[in-house]
mmCIF file of C-alpha atoms in Angstrom:
data_model
loop_
_atom_site.group_PDB
_atom_site.id
_atom_site.type_symbol
_atom_site.label_atom_id
_atom_site.label_comp_id
_atom_site.label_asym_id
_atom_site.label_seq_id
_atom_site.Cartn_x
_atom_site.Cartn_y
_atom_site.Cartn_z
ATOM 1 C CA MET U 1 -15.088 -37.065 -60.369
ATOM 2 C CA ARG U 2 -13.641 -33.809 -60.093
ATOM 3 C CA VAL U 3 -11.672 -33.521 -56.762
ATOM 4 C CA VAL U 4 -10.452 -29.673 -55.779
ATOM 5 C CA LEU U 5 -7.589 -29.076 -53.515
ATOM 6 C CA ARG U 6 -6.782 -26.358 -51.706
ATOM 7 C CA ASN U 7 -3.337 -24.114 -50.847
ATOM 8 C CA PRO U 8 -2.689 -23.610 -53.678
ATOM 9 C CA ARG U 9 -6.159 -24.404 -55.238
ATOM 10 C CA ARG U 10 -5.944 -26.895 -57.888
ATOM 11 C CA GLU U 11 -7.993 -29.654 -59.412
ATOM 12 C CA VAL U 12 -7.548 -33.352 -60.298
ATOM 13 C CA GLU U 13 -9.717 -35.835 -62.229
ATOM 14 C CA VAL U 14 -10.274 -39.480 -60.577
ATOM 15 C CA ALA U 15 -11.868 -42.098 -62.764
ATOM 16 C CA GLY U 16 -14.843 -44.324 -61.507
ATOM 17 C CA ASN U 17 -16.917 -44.780 -58.816
ATOM 18 C CA ARG U 18 -14.673 -44.608 -55.693
ATOM 19 C CA ARG U 19 -14.993 -44.733 -52.165
ATOM 20 C CA VAL U 20 -13.703 -41.623 -50.257
ATOM 21 C CA LYS U 21 -10.919 -43.475 -48.755
ATOM 22 C CA GLU U 22 -9.561 -44.959 -51.665
ATOM 23 C CA VAL U 23 -9.545 -41.533 -53.509
ATOM 24 C CA LEU U 24 -7.661 -40.060 -50.605
ATOM 25 C CA ARG U 25 -4.970 -43.098 -50.588
ATOM 26 C CA ASP U 26 -4.592 -42.695 -54.279
ATOM 27 C CA LEU U 27 -3.709 -38.683 -53.699
ATOM 28 C CA ASP U 28 -1.487 -39.679 -50.656
ATOM 29 C CA ILE U 29 -3.696 -37.520 -48.317
ATOM 30 C CA LEU U 30 -4.076 -38.407 -44.819
ATOM 31 C CA PRO U 31 -7.546 -38.532 -43.774
ATOM 32 C CA GLU U 32 -6.712 -36.718 -40.518
ATOM 33 C CA THR U 33 -5.359 -33.559 -42.661
ATOM 34 C CA VAL U 34 -8.683 -32.750 -45.023
ATOM 35 C CA LEU U 35 -12.330 -32.350 -44.752
ATOM 36 C CA VAL U 36 -14.137 -34.307 -47.651
ATOM 37 C CA ILE U 37 -16.738 -31.808 -48.649
ATOM 38 C CA ARG U 38 -19.459 -32.588 -51.279
ATOM 39 C CA GLY U 39 -21.813 -29.540 -51.744
ATOM 40 C CA ASP U 40 -22.902 -28.337 -48.468
ATOM 41 C CA ASP U 41 -22.330 -31.632 -46.468
ATOM 42 C CA LEU U 42 -19.081 -33.518 -45.208
ATOM 43 C CA VAL U 43 -18.499 -37.241 -46.534
ATOM 44 C CA THR U 44 -17.095 -39.872 -44.434
ATOM 45 C CA ALA U 45 -14.545 -42.328 -45.511
ATOM 46 C CA ASP U 46 -16.718 -45.208 -46.259
ATOM 47 C CA GLN U 47 -18.955 -43.434 -48.820
ATOM 48 C CA MET U 48 -18.915 -44.064 -52.343
ATOM 49 C CA LEU U 49 -18.376 -41.318 -54.721
ATOM 50 C CA ARG U 50 -19.723 -41.033 -58.214
ATOM 51 C CA GLU U 51 -18.140 -40.315 -61.519
ATOM 52 C CA ASP U 52 -20.188 -37.212 -61.854
ATOM 53 C CA ASP U 53 -19.338 -35.814 -58.238
ATOM 54 C CA VAL U 54 -17.309 -32.985 -57.319
ATOM 55 C CA ILE U 55 -15.312 -32.762 -53.865
ATOM 56 C CA GLU U 56 -13.303 -30.567 -52.099
ATOM 57 C CA LEU U 57 -10.482 -31.531 -50.120
ATOM 58 C CA ARG U 58 -10.346 -28.821 -47.574
ATOM 59 C CA PRO U 59 -6.824 -28.769 -45.513
ATOM 60 C CA VAL U 60 -7.494 -28.301 -41.777
ATOM 61 C CA MET U 61 -3.668 -27.644 -40.835
ATOM 62 C CA SER U 62 -2.703 -24.200 -39.561
ATOM 63 C CA GLY U 63 0.332 -23.116 -38.301
ATOM 64 C CA GLY U 64 2.969 -20.790 -37.462
ATOM 65 C CA SER U 65 3.970 -19.476 -33.875
ATOM 66 C CA GLN U 66 2.737 -21.004 -30.721
ATOM 67 C CA ALA U 67 1.834 -18.407 -28.125
ATOM 68 C CA HIS U 68 3.568 -19.095 -24.662
ATOM 69 C CA ALA U 69 2.985 -17.076 -21.397
ATOM 70 C CA PRO U 70 4.329 -13.528 -21.448
ATOM 71 C CA GLY U 71 7.838 -12.938 -19.695
ATOM 72 C CA THR U 72 8.807 -16.529 -21.070
ATOM 73 C CA GLY U 73 7.489 -17.505 -24.583
ATOM 74 C CA HIS U 74 9.940 -17.493 -27.483
ATOM 75 C CA PRO U 75 9.443 -19.560 -30.623
ATOM 76 C CA ARG U 76 11.905 -22.343 -30.717
ATOM 77 C CA ARG U 77 14.974 -22.956 -32.885
ATOM 78 C CA GLU U 78 16.411 -19.374 -31.884
ATOM 79 C CA PRO U 79 20.108 -19.324 -31.144
ATOM 80 C CA ALA U 80 20.369 -18.812 -27.295
ATOM 81 C CA SER U 81 22.058 -15.486 -27.542
ATOM 82 C CA ARG U 82 19.096 -14.048 -29.752
ATOM 83 C CA THR U 83 16.467 -15.281 -27.333
ATOM 84 C CA SER U 84 14.365 -12.438 -26.046
ATOM 85 C CA ARG U 85 12.523 -12.079 -22.933
ATOM 86 C CA GLN U 86 9.469 -10.084 -22.886
ATOM 87 C CA MET X 1 -21.312 -45.220 -41.379
ATOM 88 C CA LYS X 2 -24.155 -44.246 -38.602
ATOM 89 C CA CYS X 3 -24.018 -41.579 -35.852
ATOM 90 C CA ARG X 4 -23.099 -43.297 -32.689
ATOM 91 C CA LYS X 5 -25.580 -41.108 -30.627
ATOM 92 C CA CYS X 6 -28.694 -41.406 -32.793
ATOM 93 C CA GLY X 7 -28.194 -43.989 -35.573
ATOM 94 C CA ALA X 8 -28.494 -41.640 -38.376
ATOM 95 C CA ALA X 9 -26.218 -41.029 -41.190
ATOM 96 C CA ALA X 10 -22.727 -39.940 -40.116
ATOM 97 C CA ALA X 11 -21.362 -36.865 -41.084
ATOM 98 C CA LEU X 12 -17.844 -37.107 -39.542
ATOM 99 C CA GLU X 13 -16.005 -40.321 -38.102
ATOM 100 C CA LEU X 14 -13.628 -39.455 -35.045
ATOM 101 C CA ARG X 15 -11.312 -42.403 -35.234
ATOM 102 C CA ARG X 16 -9.660 -41.455 -32.048
ATOM 103 C CA HIS X 17 -12.750 -41.615 -30.068
ATOM 104 C CA ASN X 18 -13.827 -44.911 -32.326
ATOM 105 C CA ALA X 19 -17.032 -43.084 -33.378
ATOM 106 C CA ALA X 20 -18.987 -41.156 -35.923
ATOM 107 C CA PHE X 21 -21.503 -38.371 -35.435
ATOM 108 C CA CYS X 22 -24.458 -36.936 -37.494
ATOM 109 C CA VAL X 23 -24.346 -33.032 -37.632
ATOM 110 C CA ALA X 24 -26.187 -32.225 -34.637
ATOM 111 C CA ASP X 25 -24.581 -34.810 -32.567
ATOM 112 C CA PHE X 26 -21.301 -33.585 -33.899
ATOM 113 C CA VAL X 27 -22.133 -29.973 -32.787
ATOM 114 C CA GLU X 28 -23.074 -31.088 -29.633
ATOM 115 C CA PHE X 29 -20.024 -33.276 -28.943
ATOM 116 C CA PHE X 30 -17.934 -30.213 -29.645
ATOM 117 C CA ARG X 31 -19.935 -27.845 -27.390
ATOM 118 C CA ASN X 32 -19.569 -30.402 -24.614
ATOM 119 C CA GLN X 33 -15.742 -30.755 -25.134
ATOM 120 C CA VAL X 34 -15.454 -26.841 -24.598
ATOM 121 C CA ARG X 35 -17.899 -26.839 -21.730
ATOM 122 C CA ASP X 36 -15.603 -29.736 -20.219
ATOM 123 C CA ALA X 37 -12.261 -27.907 -20.725
ATOM 124 C CA ILE X 38 -13.868 -24.684 -19.321
ATOM 125 C CA ARG X 39 -14.979 -26.388 -16.195
ATOM 126 C CA ARG X 40 -11.884 -28.726 -15.778
ATOM 127 C CA HIS X 41 -9.395 -25.663 -16.017
ATOM 128 C CA LYS X 42 -11.743 -22.931 -14.131
ATOM 129 C CA MET X 43 -10.992 -20.932 -17.245
ATOM 130 C CA PHE X 44 -13.605 -18.362 -16.765
ATOM 131 C CA THR X 45 -17.163 -17.811 -15.340
ATOM 132 C CA ARG X 46 -20.303 -16.344 -16.660
ATOM 133 C CA GLY X 47 -19.659 -12.885 -14.835
ATOM 134 C CA GLU X 48 -16.167 -12.792 -16.224
ATOM 135 C CA ARG X 49 -15.343 -10.626 -19.486
ATOM 136 C CA VAL X 50 -13.324 -12.602 -22.110
ATOM 137 C CA LEU X 51 -11.438 -11.549 -24.823
ATOM 138 C CA VAL X 52 -11.511 -13.863 -27.942
ATOM 139 C CA ALA X 53 -8.545 -13.514 -29.936
ATOM 140 C CA VAL X 54 -9.609 -13.947 -33.552
ATOM 141 C CA SER X 55 -7.535 -14.386 -36.646
ATOM 142 C CA GLY X 56 -10.337 -15.102 -39.112
ATOM 143 C CA GLY X 57 -9.325 -18.882 -39.191
ATOM 144 C CA LYS X 58 -11.534 -21.666 -38.309
ATOM 145 C CA ASP X 59 -10.269 -22.315 -34.862
ATOM 146 C CA SER X 60 -10.617 -18.706 -33.166
ATOM 147 C CA LEU X 61 -13.929 -18.401 -34.942
ATOM 148 C CA ALA X 62 -15.447 -21.612 -34.082
ATOM 149 C CA LEU X 63 -14.429 -21.044 -30.559
ATOM 150 C CA TRP X 64 -15.992 -17.145 -30.487
ATOM 151 C CA ASP X 65 -19.071 -19.101 -31.885
ATOM 152 C CA VAL X 66 -19.654 -21.509 -29.102
ATOM 153 C CA LEU X 67 -18.772 -18.940 -26.479
ATOM 154 C CA LEU X 68 -21.547 -16.647 -27.873
ATOM 155 C CA ASP X 69 -23.934 -19.609 -28.064
ATOM 156 C CA GLU X 70 -23.405 -20.306 -24.571
ATOM 157 C CA GLY X 71 -23.787 -16.652 -23.363
ATOM 158 C CA TYR X 72 -20.369 -15.803 -22.439
ATOM 159 C CA ASP X 73 -19.551 -12.048 -22.164
ATOM 160 C CA THR X 74 -17.120 -12.142 -24.994
ATOM 161 C CA THR X 75 -15.352 -9.329 -26.913
ATOM 162 C CA GLY X 76 -13.290 -9.918 -30.001
ATOM 163 C CA LEU X 77 -9.795 -8.744 -30.698
ATOM 164 C CA TYR X 78 -8.455 -9.133 -34.265
ATOM 165 C CA LEU X 79 -4.697 -7.993 -34.473
ATOM 166 C CA ASP X 80 -3.912 -6.686 -37.928
ATOM 167 C CA LEU X 81 -0.541 -8.104 -38.952
ATOM 168 C CA GLY X 82 -0.262 -6.299 -42.015
ATOM 169 C CA ILE X 83 0.442 -9.507 -43.957
ATOM 170 C CA PHE X 84 -0.678 -8.023 -47.328
ATOM 171 C CA ASP X 85 -4.084 -9.678 -49.006
ATOM 172 C CA TYR X 86 -3.976 -12.452 -46.237
ATOM 173 C CA SER X 87 -4.674 -9.839 -43.329
ATOM 174 C CA LEU X 88 -7.010 -7.735 -45.454
ATOM 175 C CA GLU X 89 -8.985 -10.895 -45.986
ATOM 176 C CA SER X 90 -8.801 -12.210 -42.633
ATOM 177 C CA LYS X 91 -9.939 -9.041 -41.086
ATOM 178 C CA ALA X 92 -12.920 -8.828 -43.287
ATOM 179 C CA LYS X 93 -13.954 -12.232 -42.038
ATOM 180 C CA CYS X 94 -13.956 -11.168 -38.428
ATOM 181 C CA GLU X 95 -15.706 -8.417 -39.307
ATOM 182 C CA ALA X 96 -18.631 -10.250 -40.993
ATOM 183 C CA PHE X 97 -18.515 -12.401 -38.281
ATOM 184 C CA ALA X 98 -18.816 -10.024 -35.316
ATOM 185 C CA ALA X 99 -21.630 -7.828 -37.361
ATOM 186 C CA ALA X 100 -23.806 -11.056 -38.298
ATOM 187 C CA ARG X 101 -23.769 -11.873 -34.463
ATOM 188 C CA GLY X 102 -23.675 -8.617 -33.025
ATOM 189 C CA ALA X 103 -20.661 -9.001 -31.149
ATOM 190 C CA ARG X 104 -18.018 -6.524 -30.107
ATOM 191 C CA LEU X 105 -14.613 -6.508 -32.001
ATOM 192 C CA VAL X 106 -11.541 -4.765 -31.254
ATOM 193 C CA ILE X 107 -9.140 -4.358 -33.787
ATOM 194 C CA SER X 108 -5.234 -3.613 -33.177
ATOM 195 C CA ARG X 109 -2.778 -2.905 -35.829
ATOM 196 C CA VAL X 110 0.799 -4.239 -35.451
ATOM 197 C CA ALA X 111 2.184 -1.680 -37.364
ATOM 198 C CA ASP X 112 0.736 1.217 -35.305
ATOM 199 C CA GLU X 113 1.755 -0.473 -32.137
ATOM 200 C CA VAL X 114 5.478 -1.810 -33.174
ATOM 201 C CA GLY X 115 6.378 0.649 -35.835
ATOM 202 C CA ALA X 116 6.114 -1.742 -38.770
ATOM 203 C CA PRO X 117 3.874 -4.298 -40.064
ATOM 204 C CA VAL X 118 5.057 -7.986 -39.600
ATOM 205 C CA PRO X 119 6.839 -8.273 -43.256
ATOM 206 C CA VAL X 120 8.908 -5.423 -42.310
ATOM 207 C CA ILE X 121 9.372 -6.600 -38.918
ATOM 208 C CA LYS X 122 10.751 -10.013 -40.282
ATOM 209 C CA GLN X 123 12.994 -7.781 -42.733
ATOM 210 C CA VAL X 124 14.543 -5.770 -39.774
ATOM 211 C CA THR X 125 15.036 -8.585 -37.184
ATOM 212 C CA ARG X 126 16.214 -11.291 -39.673
ATOM 213 C CA ARG X 127 14.383 -13.682 -37.550
ATOM 214 C CA PRO X 128 11.723 -16.330 -38.657
ATOM 215 C CA PRO X 129 8.294 -14.184 -39.387
ATOM 216 C CA CYS X 130 6.318 -16.169 -36.604
ATOM 217 C CA SER X 131 9.004 -14.984 -34.253
ATOM 218 C CA GLY X 132 8.291 -11.068 -34.153
ATOM 219 C CA CYS X 133 4.846 -11.904 -35.134
ATOM 220 C CA GLY X 134 4.316 -14.239 -31.949
ATOM 221 C CA LEU X 135 5.879 -11.768 -29.666
ATOM 222 C CA SER X 136 3.876 -8.958 -30.780
ATOM 223 C CA LYS X 137 0.479 -10.962 -30.566
ATOM 224 C CA ARG X 138 1.321 -12.245 -27.151
ATOM 225 C CA TYR X 139 2.276 -8.533 -25.895
ATOM 226 C CA LEU X 140 -0.708 -6.928 -27.729
ATOM 227 C CA MET X 141 -3.458 -9.510 -26.334
ATOM 228 C CA ASN X 142 -2.345 -8.938 -22.743
ATOM 229 C CA ARG X 143 -2.287 -4.988 -23.017
ATOM 230 C CA VAL X 144 -5.518 -4.851 -24.726
ATOM 231 C CA ALA X 145 -7.003 -7.373 -22.372
ATOM 232 C CA LEU X 146 -5.853 -4.757 -19.491
ATOM 233 C CA GLU X 147 -7.001 -1.737 -21.290
ATOM 234 C CA HIS X 148 -10.546 -2.726 -21.763
ATOM 235 C CA GLY X 149 -10.907 -4.470 -18.249
ATOM 236 C CA MET X 150 -10.906 -8.100 -19.462
ATOM 237 C CA HIS X 151 -10.617 -10.853 -17.072
ATOM 238 C CA VAL X 152 -9.208 -13.321 -19.432
ATOM 239 C CA VAL X 153 -7.804 -13.834 -22.980
ATOM 240 C CA ALA X 154 -9.131 -16.933 -24.761
ATOM 241 C CA THR X 155 -7.071 -18.186 -28.005
ATOM 242 C CA GLY X 156 -8.165 -20.826 -30.677
ATOM 243 C CA HIS X 157 -5.372 -23.481 -30.036
ATOM 244 C CA ASN X 158 -6.566 -26.996 -30.497
ATOM 245 C CA LEU X 159 -5.291 -30.299 -29.672
ATOM 246 C CA ASP X 160 -3.087 -30.323 -32.737
ATOM 247 C CA ASP X 161 -1.428 -27.075 -31.873
ATOM 248 C CA GLU X 162 -0.679 -28.057 -28.665
ATOM 249 C CA ALA X 163 0.673 -31.420 -29.363
ATOM 250 C CA ALA X 164 2.940 -29.811 -31.930
ATOM 251 C CA THR X 165 4.306 -27.504 -29.586
ATOM 252 C CA LEU X 166 4.835 -29.998 -27.081
ATOM 253 C CA PHE X 167 6.606 -32.226 -29.781
ATOM 254 C CA GLY X 168 8.904 -29.294 -30.498
ATOM 255 C CA SER X 169 9.691 -28.658 -26.662
ATOM 256 C CA VAL X 170 10.515 -32.404 -26.199
ATOM 257 C CA MET X 171 12.551 -32.497 -29.366
ATOM 258 C CA HIS X 172 14.745 -29.757 -27.920
ATOM 259 C CA TRP X 173 14.145 -30.611 -24.461
ATOM 260 C CA GLN X 174 13.261 -27.099 -23.453
ATOM 261 C CA THR X 175 12.366 -28.136 -19.930
ATOM 262 C CA ASP X 176 11.397 -24.161 -19.179
ATOM 263 C CA ALA X 177 8.781 -24.193 -21.547
ATOM 264 C CA LEU X 178 7.225 -27.663 -20.562
ATOM 265 C CA PRO X 179 5.854 -26.527 -17.104
ATOM 266 C CA ARG X 180 4.222 -23.344 -19.063
ATOM 267 C CA GLN X 181 2.271 -25.375 -21.449
ATOM 268 C CA SER X 182 -1.210 -25.600 -20.076
ATOM 269 C CA PRO X 183 -4.516 -25.115 -21.263
ATOM 270 C CA ALA X 184 -4.906 -22.409 -18.656
ATOM 271 C CA LEU X 185 -2.382 -19.994 -17.615
ATOM 272 C CA PRO X 186 -3.109 -18.054 -14.458
ATOM 273 C CA SER X 187 -2.483 -14.554 -13.743
ATOM 274 C CA THR X 188 0.873 -14.300 -11.885
ATOM 275 C CA HIS X 189 1.085 -10.569 -11.959
ATOM 276 C CA PRO X 190 -1.379 -8.008 -11.426
ATOM 277 C CA LYS X 191 -0.435 -6.808 -15.201
ATOM 278 C CA LEU X 192 -0.530 -10.350 -16.497
ATOM 279 C CA VAL X 193 -4.031 -11.500 -17.849
ATOM 280 C CA ARG X 194 -5.070 -15.136 -17.640
ATOM 281 C CA ARG X 195 -4.878 -17.036 -20.694
ATOM 282 C CA VAL X 196 -6.701 -19.790 -21.702
ATOM 283 C CA LYS X 197 -7.509 -22.519 -24.503
ATOM 284 C CA PRO X 198 -10.620 -24.005 -24.481
ATOM 285 C CA LEU X 199 -10.269 -25.839 -27.990
ATOM 286 C CA TYR X 200 -7.198 -27.794 -26.571
ATOM 287 C CA ARG X 201 -9.382 -30.880 -26.292
ATOM 288 C CA LEU X 202 -10.522 -30.709 -29.987
ATOM 289 C CA SER X 203 -8.464 -31.611 -33.258
ATOM 290 C CA GLU X 204 -7.821 -29.085 -35.895
ATOM 291 C CA ARG X 205 -9.954 -31.354 -38.303
ATOM 292 C CA GLU X 206 -13.029 -31.170 -35.526
ATOM 293 C CA THR X 207 -12.566 -27.469 -35.450
ATOM 294 C CA ALA X 208 -12.858 -27.437 -39.175
ATOM 295 C CA ALA X 209 -15.750 -29.383 -39.347
ATOM 296 C CA TYR X 210 -17.463 -27.416 -36.596
ATOM 297 C CA ALA X 211 -16.902 -24.233 -38.610
ATOM 298 C CA PHE X 212 -17.841 -25.896 -41.641
ATOM 299 C CA LEU X 213 -21.115 -27.543 -40.233
ATOM 300 C CA ARG X 214 -21.841 -24.033 -38.567
ATOM 301 C CA ARG X 215 -21.369 -22.175 -42.010
ATOM 302 C CA ILE X 216 -18.743 -19.882 -40.236
ATOM 303 C CA ASP X 217 -17.032 -17.938 -43.194
ATOM 304 C CA TYR X 218 -13.337 -18.479 -42.254
ATOM 305 C CA ILE X 219 -10.160 -17.706 -44.223
ATOM 306 C CA VAL X 220 -9.164 -21.170 -45.753
ATOM 307 C CA GLU X 221 -5.825 -19.853 -46.974
ATOM 308 C CA GLU X 222 -2.554 -20.488 -45.132
ATOM 309 C CA CYS X 223 -0.809 -17.504 -43.686
ATOM 310 C CA PRO X 224 1.997 -17.090 -46.494
ATOM 311 C CA PHE X 225 4.531 -16.741 -43.968
ATOM 312 C CA ALA X 226 3.630 -20.247 -42.410
ATOM 313 C CA HIS X 227 4.766 -22.375 -45.325
ATOM 314 C CA GLY X 228 7.970 -24.245 -43.857
ATOM 315 C CA ALA X 229 7.102 -23.175 -40.189
ATOM 316 C CA THR X 230 8.634 -25.847 -37.904
ATOM 317 C CA SER X 231 5.091 -26.231 -36.171
ATOM 318 C CA ILE X 232 3.484 -27.479 -39.423
ATOM 319 C CA ALA X 233 6.441 -30.158 -39.942
ATOM 320 C CA HIS X 234 5.818 -31.393 -36.338
ATOM 321 C CA LYS X 235 2.161 -31.541 -37.218
ATOM 322 C CA GLU X 236 2.865 -33.710 -40.260
ATOM 323 C CA ILE X 237 4.844 -36.085 -38.355
ATOM 324 C CA LEU X 238 2.255 -36.180 -35.516
ATOM 325 C CA ASN X 239 -0.417 -37.005 -38.377
ATOM 326 C CA ARG X 240 1.484 -39.851 -39.637
ATOM 327 C CA MET X 241 1.686 -41.297 -36.392
ATOM 328 C CA GLU X 242 -2.261 -40.610 -35.500
ATOM 329 C CA GLU X 243 -2.917 -42.338 -38.966
ATOM 330 C CA ALA X 244 -0.862 -45.429 -37.611
ATOM 331 C CA SER X 245 -2.491 -45.386 -34.162
ATOM 332 C CA PRO X 246 -5.659 -43.474 -33.915
ATOM 333 C CA GLY X 247 -5.489 -41.347 -30.603
ATOM 334 C CA ALA X 248 -1.469 -40.913 -30.758
ATOM 335 C CA LYS X 249 -1.760 -37.142 -30.362
ATOM 336 C CA HIS X 250 -4.385 -37.169 -27.995
ATOM 337 C CA ASN X 251 -2.472 -39.555 -25.757
ATOM 338 C CA PHE X 252 0.979 -37.694 -26.315
ATOM 339 C CA LEU X 253 -0.801 -34.305 -25.211
ATOM 340 C CA PHE X 254 -3.081 -35.539 -22.210
ATOM 341 C CA GLY X 255 -0.630 -37.876 -21.071
ATOM 342 C CA PHE X 256 1.960 -34.995 -20.710
ATOM 343 C CA LEU X 257 -0.590 -32.615 -19.025
ATOM 344 C CA GLU X 258 -1.795 -35.145 -16.616
ATOM 345 C CA LYS X 259 1.519 -37.029 -15.857
ATOM 346 C CA ALA X 260 4.587 -35.460 -16.895
ATOM 347 C CA ARG X 261 3.736 -31.689 -16.563
ATOM 348 C CA PRO X 262 3.757 -31.576 -12.844
ATOM 349 C CA ALA X 263 7.079 -33.154 -13.026
ATOM 350 C CA PHE X 264 8.430 -30.335 -14.752
ATOM 351 C CA GLU X 265 6.663 -27.490 -12.667
ATOM 352 C CA ARG X 266 9.439 -25.828 -10.926
ATOM 353 C CA ALA X 267 8.950 -24.803 -7.068
ATOM 354 C CA ALA X 268 9.696 -20.914 -8.003
ATOM 355 C CA GLY X 269 8.831 -19.223 -10.996
ATOM 356 C CA ALA X 270 10.677 -16.470 -12.654
ATOM 357 C CA VAL X 271 10.568 -13.182 -11.067
ATOM 358 C CA LEU X 272 8.401 -10.695 -12.871
ATOM 359 C CA HIS X 273 8.974 -6.955 -13.413
ATOM 360 C CA GLU X 274 7.343 -4.222 -14.995
ATOM 361 C CA CYS X 275 9.098 -3.028 -18.058
ATOM 362 C CA ALA X 276 10.858 0.151 -17.627
ATOM 363 C CA ARG X 277 9.475 1.560 -20.629
ATOM 364 C CA CYS X 278 5.913 0.498 -21.057
ATOM 365 C CA GLY X 279 5.140 -0.885 -17.794
ATOM 366 C CA GLN X 280 4.310 -4.565 -19.068
ATOM 367 C CA VAL X 281 5.243 -7.464 -17.645
ATOM 368 C CA THR X 282 8.617 -9.041 -18.319
ATOM 369 C CA THR X 283 11.655 -11.030 -16.689
ATOM 370 C CA GLY X 284 14.028 -8.248 -17.764
ATOM 371 C CA THR X 285 14.338 -4.485 -17.406
ATOM 372 C CA VAL X 286 13.067 -3.467 -20.875
ATOM 373 C CA CYS X 287 10.666 -6.239 -22.523
ATOM 374 C CA ALA X 288 11.114 -7.679 -25.650
ATOM 375 C CA PHE X 289 8.172 -5.925 -27.433
ATOM 376 C CA CYS X 290 10.039 -2.702 -26.535
ATOM 377 C CA LYS X 291 13.183 -3.883 -27.708
ATOM 378 C CA LEU X 292 11.725 -4.979 -30.940
ATOM 379 C CA SER X 293 9.816 -1.663 -31.539
ATOM 380 C CA ASP X 294 13.151 0.069 -30.908
ATOM 381 C CA GLN X 295 15.079 -2.146 -33.589
ATOM 382 C CA VAL X 296 12.364 -1.562 -36.078
ATOM 383 C CA LYS X 297 12.177 2.373 -35.647
ATOM 384 C CA ARG X 298 16.120 2.306 -35.779
ATOM 385 C CA ALA X 299 15.646 0.341 -39.012
ATOM 386 C CA ALA X 300 13.016 2.875 -40.124
ATOM 387 C CA GLY X 301 15.016 5.755 -39.422
ATOM 388 C CA SER X 302 18.153 4.689 -41.242
ATOM 389 C CA GLY X 303 16.085 3.586 -44.320
ATOM 390 C CA ALA X 304 16.724 0.100 -44.248
ATOM 391 C CA THR X 305 13.260 -0.565 -44.709
ATOM 392 C CA ALA X 306 11.984 1.775 -47.081
ATOM 393 C CA ALA X 307 8.995 1.009 -48.999
ATOM 394 C CA ASP X 308 7.945 -2.219 -47.400
ATOM 395 C CA ARG X 309 4.049 -1.961 -46.869
#
């Protein structure tokens, strides 16, 4: 089957009929970090995928700054001397 | 795998709840979690105007989608960070979402407000890009809310965001940050608008699934500056723990909110003033946003940041 990965977008081939959880394990991807998409549907970990399937493993993680309250918030790992106060 | 509610084929398994749901029952589960968050923390009422900070990503658009469906009086706020194609695409997603639903969208450009877009701010301050970006976002969300007569600002922070922030605060024992971490931050000054996080009960995977199943066209690509961000490293660690022990993130965050946070709450909060320059709220004389803006303009004046758009 063809497995589409994102960020960056790339594709890998996985041979044979496999369960979703086996495919994730083989690719060393934690189930908690992706949606498994086949066409317009989500696929659960126990489902069997066929040789001719195309699935997308869409990452769900986003990151960057975390917002704190004005007057207080500041990203961590800043040296104390450079910590600004809004 | 079968839906816990109706027995039909499941679309999503939620290991931390030891459950799986079909599409319709998952969407209802998701909305119930948002309703529960709003009710528990008295986030806002139907008579209040809610400014929803939207980035074009799954979380904020999923939040706006639920609030619109629930009939709340919402306005979207998109902050254009000026981060190359990423900002162009994310703005287009927000505009398309708002247009399709007939919702109001306010757009504010960081470059207009600070004097330069985020990539230039990063260069000028020589600090991590998330630093100046986060500061600008917090400031502008509050100011735009005040200018538009909004009662509350709602952001799309999810359970993973909150758990990662908590993890970072605990790792550095930032005891001043701990009492401020809350799903709802009240207004403690007339110029400080209440801030709420109605998705704090839902994991990142759940918000992504909701956005996908609701056919919300969101930006899947990461912010180009997010690579290597500390919060992502913390999320990866927490996801390893979650894999070994489903519910670990939930227990970490909810245990903190219920049991530990009250112990860190200070009897007296910081004294808040109005910034001598812009009038917004600060703990000092001049707020961090005005200082950042000065720094950017000084650098622009000296030609240090020529040709950086």
